[in-house]
Amino acid sequence: MDRVVLVSGGARGIGAALARAHRARGDLVVVADLHPTGPDQVRLDVRDREDFARVADEVVARHGRIDVFHANAGIAVAGAMTEMTPQHWDDLIDVDLRGVVHGVEAVYPHLRRQGEGHIVVMGSLAGVLPVPAMVPYSAVKAAVVTMARALRVEARRYGVRVTVVCPAFVETPLLDHINPGLRPTHANRVGLRLVRKVQGPPMDPDRLAERVVRTLHRNPETILAPRPLAHLAVLGERLAPALTRRVSGVVLGRYLTMSPTEEEQSEVGRGSALRGGGAGP
């Protein structure tokens, strides 16, 4: 029987790529997003606990079960701590943390009753490595990563699997919409250019999604991407944290001193209310 897959933030970015990867394997995919892009998608505000419960209940009522749930919806907030406002923190926590909590609250009871299922949480490499100039994002993603790992221990009693995905930067619309609807920071001007200097080209979302979907049957606790960059970064954090902090300090220095190009300066006001397919790191 085809698996029933629910993807939050599935209209674009990583979420849309996950939907494509599952459909390529014959799975039935339900895409839920704050900004649906097609009539077959469901509107979902992950900040609303009752709205998430409604969507999960409707999927089960219509299709009988949920086999895989991708808690994927998210926004990207970046900038030095001195650039952050309370609204940067509040919006990020509401979407990227509470949104995951609400998803788990809505879906997990159904999976327990089924005695099987898989929750896949979209974390970030920034949740494993502390990233300056992304302090709120790094803190929230660290909470999400820890939540998924702790839930994994509890959930296995009920036959439910939990995996957290921790990518570096991924080529999604969120990279072009940092601090959506919020006061722009220096990251809105130079962030993408700095990402390319540090990481190289952001990871292709379809490559990430293909790897995630292909790997799920192994039930990994954590999926790091891309190889070998993410694995080397985590290894460095474990073995030489002082060195990784020094490297982070160098990157922070670049961020603070980079001057925006004329094109970057002209695009600083492009922020939107996009809350969709999950961005890295």
Coordinates of C-alpha atoms in Angstrom, one line a residue:
M1 CA 0.0 0.0 0.0
D2 CA 1.3 3.5 -0.8
R3 CA 2.3 5.5 2.2
V4 CA 0.3 8.5 3.2
V5 CA 2.7 11.4 3.7
L6 CA 1.9 14.8 5.3
V7 CA 4.4 17.7 4.6
S8 CA 4.0 21.0 6.4
G9 CA 5.5 23.9 4.5
G10 CA 5.3 21.7 1.4
A11 CA 4.4 24.3 -1.2
R12 CA 8.0 25.4 -2.0
G13 CA 11.6 24.8 -1.1
I14 CA 12.6 21.7 0.7
G15 CA 9.0 20.8 1.4
A16 CA 8.1 20.8 -2.3
A17 CA 11.2 18.7 -3.0
L18 CA 10.2 16.2 -0.3
A19 CA 6.7 16.0 -1.9
R20 CA 8.2 15.3 -5.3
A21 CA 10.5 12.7 -3.9
H22 CA 7.7 10.8 -2.2
R23 CA 5.4 11.0 -5.2
A24 CA 8.2 9.6 -7.3
R25 CA 8.1 6.5 -5.1
G26 CA 4.3 6.2 -5.4
D27 CA 3.4 7.7 -2.1
L28 CA 0.2 9.7 -1.5
V29 CA 1.3 13.2 -0.4
V30 CA -0.7 15.8 1.3
V31 CA 0.9 19.3 1.1
A32 CA 0.0 21.8 3.8
D33 CA 1.2 25.3 3.7
L34 CA 0.4 28.8 4.8
H35 CA 0.5 29.9 1.2
P36 CA -0.8 27.0 -0.9
T37 CA 0.3 27.1 -4.6
G38 CA -2.3 24.7 -5.9
P39 CA -5.9 23.6 -5.4
D40 CA -4.9 20.2 -4.1
Q41 CA -2.9 21.7 -1.2
V42 CA -4.2 22.4 2.2
R43 CA -3.9 25.7 4.0
L44 CA -2.1 25.4 7.3
D45 CA -0.8 28.0 9.8
V46 CA 1.6 26.0 11.9
R47 CA 1.5 28.7 14.6
D48 CA -2.1 27.7 15.3
R49 CA -2.3 24.5 17.4
E50 CA -6.0 23.9 16.5
D51 CA -5.4 24.4 12.8
F52 CA -2.6 21.8 12.8
A53 CA -4.9 19.4 14.7
R54 CA -7.6 20.0 12.1
V55 CA -5.3 19.2 9.2
A56 CA -4.0 16.0 10.8
D57 CA -7.5 14.8 11.7
E58 CA -8.7 15.5 8.2
V59 CA -5.9 13.6 6.6
V60 CA -6.6 10.5 8.8
A61 CA -10.3 10.8 8.2
R62 CA -9.8 10.9 4.4
H63 CA -6.9 8.5 4.0
G64 CA -7.1 6.3 7.1
R65 CA -3.6 7.0 8.4
I66 CA -0.5 9.0 8.3
D67 CA 2.7 7.0 7.6
V68 CA 5.3 9.8 7.3
F69 CA 5.0 13.3 8.7
H70 CA 7.5 16.0 7.6
A71 CA 7.6 18.8 10.2
N72 CA 9.2 21.1 7.6
A73 CA 7.7 24.6 7.7
G74 CA 10.0 27.3 8.8
I75 CA 11.4 30.8 8.3
A76 CA 14.9 32.1 8.2
V77 CA 16.1 34.8 10.6
A78 CA 19.7 36.1 10.5
G79 CA 21.7 39.0 11.7
A80 CA 24.0 39.9 14.6
M81 CA 22.5 40.0 18.0
T82 CA 22.6 43.8 18.0
E83 CA 20.3 43.7 14.9
M84 CA 17.7 41.5 16.4
T85 CA 14.4 42.8 17.7
P86 CA 11.8 41.1 19.9
Q87 CA 9.8 40.4 16.8
H88 CA 12.7 38.5 15.2
W89 CA 12.7 36.2 18.2
D90 CA 8.9 35.9 18.5
D91 CA 8.3 35.1 14.8
L92 CA 11.1 32.5 14.7
I93 CA 10.0 30.8 17.9
D94 CA 6.3 30.8 16.8
V95 CA 7.0 29.2 13.4
D96 CA 10.2 27.1 13.7
L97 CA 9.7 25.9 17.3
R98 CA 6.1 26.1 18.2
G99 CA 5.2 25.0 14.7
V100 CA 7.1 21.7 15.2
V101 CA 5.5 21.3 18.6
H102 CA 2.1 21.8 17.2
G103 CA 2.8 19.3 14.4
V104 CA 4.0 16.6 16.8
E105 CA 1.0 17.2 19.1
A106 CA -1.4 16.8 16.1
V107 CA 0.2 13.8 14.4
Y108 CA 1.9 11.8 17.1
P109 CA -1.3 10.5 18.7
H110 CA -2.4 9.1 15.4
L111 CA 0.9 7.3 14.9
R112 CA 0.7 5.9 18.4
R113 CA -2.7 4.5 17.8
Q114 CA -1.5 3.0 14.5
G115 CA 1.5 1.4 16.2
E116 CA 3.8 2.7 13.5
G117 CA 4.8 5.8 11.5
H118 CA 7.7 8.2 11.0
I119 CA 8.1 11.8 12.2
V120 CA 10.8 13.6 10.2
V121 CA 11.8 17.0 11.7
M122 CA 13.6 19.6 9.6
G123 CA 16.4 20.8 11.9
S124 CA 19.5 22.5 10.7
L125 CA 23.3 22.2 10.9
A126 CA 22.9 25.4 12.9
G127 CA 21.1 23.4 15.5
V128 CA 24.2 21.2 16.0
L129 CA 26.9 23.9 15.5
P130 CA 26.4 27.3 17.2
V131 CA 26.4 29.9 14.4
P132 CA 27.1 33.6 15.1
A133 CA 25.0 36.2 13.3
M134 CA 22.3 33.6 13.5
V135 CA 21.9 33.4 17.3
P136 CA 18.1 33.1 17.4
Y137 CA 18.0 30.6 14.5
S138 CA 20.8 28.5 16.0
A139 CA 19.1 28.5 19.4
V140 CA 15.7 27.5 18.1
K141 CA 17.1 24.8 15.8
A142 CA 19.1 23.4 18.6
A143 CA 15.9 23.1 20.6
V144 CA 14.2 21.3 17.6
V145 CA 17.1 18.9 17.2
T146 CA 17.1 18.0 20.9
M147 CA 13.3 17.7 20.9
A148 CA 13.4 15.2 18.0
R149 CA 16.2 13.1 19.6
A150 CA 14.5 12.9 22.9
L151 CA 11.1 12.1 21.3
R152 CA 12.8 9.3 19.4
V153 CA 13.5 7.5 22.6
E154 CA 9.9 7.8 23.8
A155 CA 8.3 7.1 20.5
R156 CA 10.0 3.8 19.8
R157 CA 7.9 2.2 22.6
Y158 CA 4.9 2.7 20.3
G159 CA 6.5 1.7 17.1
V160 CA 7.0 5.3 15.9
R161 CA 10.2 6.4 14.4
V162 CA 11.7 9.9 14.7
T163 CA 14.5 11.4 12.5
V164 CA 15.9 14.9 12.4
V165 CA 17.4 16.3 9.2
C166 CA 20.3 18.8 9.7
P167 CA 21.3 20.4 6.4
A168 CA 23.7 23.3 5.8
F169 CA 22.4 26.0 3.5
V170 CA 19.9 24.8 0.9
E171 CA 18.8 26.7 -2.2
T172 CA 15.3 27.6 -1.2
P173 CA 13.1 30.8 -1.5
L174 CA 13.9 31.4 2.2
L175 CA 17.5 32.3 1.3
D176 CA 16.1 35.2 -0.7
H177 CA 13.6 36.1 2.0
I178 CA 15.7 36.3 5.2
N179 CA 13.8 38.0 8.1
P180 CA 10.4 37.8 6.3
G181 CA 8.2 40.7 7.2
L182 CA 10.8 41.8 9.8
R183 CA 13.3 44.6 10.1
P184 CA 16.1 43.9 7.6
T185 CA 19.5 43.2 8.9
H186 CA 23.0 43.2 7.2
A187 CA 22.2 39.6 6.4
N188 CA 19.5 40.8 3.9
R189 CA 22.3 42.6 2.0
V190 CA 25.3 40.3 2.1
G191 CA 24.0 37.0 3.6
L192 CA 23.7 35.0 0.4
R193 CA 27.1 36.1 -0.9
L194 CA 28.7 35.2 2.5
V195 CA 27.0 31.7 2.3
R196 CA 28.6 31.1 -1.1
K197 CA 32.0 32.2 0.2
V198 CA 31.8 29.9 3.2
Q199 CA 29.9 26.9 1.9
G200 CA 30.0 27.2 -1.9
P201 CA 26.7 26.9 -3.8
P202 CA 23.8 26.1 -1.5
M203 CA 22.6 22.5 -1.6
D204 CA 20.0 21.6 -4.2
P205 CA 16.7 20.8 -2.4
D206 CA 15.9 17.9 -4.6
R207 CA 19.2 16.2 -3.8
L208 CA 18.5 16.7 -0.1
A209 CA 14.9 15.4 -0.4
E210 CA 16.0 12.4 -2.4
R211 CA 18.6 11.5 0.2
V212 CA 16.1 11.9 3.1
V213 CA 13.4 9.8 1.5
R214 CA 15.8 7.1 0.3
T215 CA 17.3 6.9 3.8
L216 CA 14.1 6.8 5.9
H217 CA 13.8 3.0 5.8
R218 CA 17.1 2.8 7.8
N219 CA 15.5 4.9 10.6
P220 CA 18.5 7.1 11.2
E221 CA 18.4 9.4 14.2
T222 CA 20.1 12.3 12.3
I223 CA 20.6 13.0 8.6
L224 CA 23.5 15.4 8.0
A225 CA 23.9 17.1 4.6
P226 CA 25.7 17.8 2.4
R227 CA 28.5 15.3 2.5
P228 CA 31.3 15.6 3.5
L229 CA 31.0 19.2 4.7
A230 CA 28.3 18.7 7.3
H231 CA 30.0 15.6 8.7
L232 CA 33.4 17.3 8.9
A233 CA 31.8 20.3 10.6
V234 CA 30.2 18.2 13.3
L235 CA 33.4 16.2 13.8
G236 CA 35.3 19.4 14.3
E237 CA 32.7 20.6 16.8
R238 CA 33.1 17.4 18.8
L239 CA 36.9 17.2 18.7
A240 CA 38.0 20.8 18.6
P241 CA 35.3 23.2 19.7
A242 CA 37.8 26.0 20.4
L243 CA 39.0 25.8 16.8
T244 CA 35.5 25.9 15.4
R245 CA 34.7 29.0 17.5
R246 CA 37.8 30.7 16.1
V247 CA 36.6 29.8 12.6
S248 CA 33.2 31.1 13.4
G249 CA 34.8 34.3 14.7
V250 CA 36.5 34.8 11.3
V251 CA 33.2 34.3 9.5
L252 CA 31.5 36.8 11.8
G253 CA 34.2 39.3 11.1
R254 CA 33.6 38.9 7.4
Y255 CA 29.9 39.4 7.9
L256 CA 30.4 42.6 9.9
T257 CA 32.8 44.1 7.5
M258 CA 31.3 43.1 4.1
S259 CA 29.9 46.0 2.1
P260 CA 26.8 45.3 0.0
T261 CA 27.0 45.7 -3.7
E262 CA 24.6 48.1 -5.4
E263 CA 22.4 45.1 -6.4
E264 CA 22.3 43.8 -2.9
Q265 CA 21.5 47.2 -1.5
S266 CA 18.6 47.6 -3.9
E267 CA 17.1 44.2 -3.0
V268 CA 17.2 44.7 0.8
G269 CA 13.5 45.5 0.9
R270 CA 12.4 42.3 -0.8
G271 CA 11.5 40.6 2.4
S272 CA 8.0 39.0 2.4
A273 CA 5.7 37.0 4.7
L274 CA 6.9 33.7 3.2
R275 CA 6.6 30.8 5.7
G276 CA 7.3 27.7 3.8
G277 CA 9.7 25.0 2.9
G278 CA 12.4 25.0 5.5
A279 CA 15.9 26.5 5.0
G280 CA 19.3 25.6 6.2
P281 CA 21.5 25.7 7.9

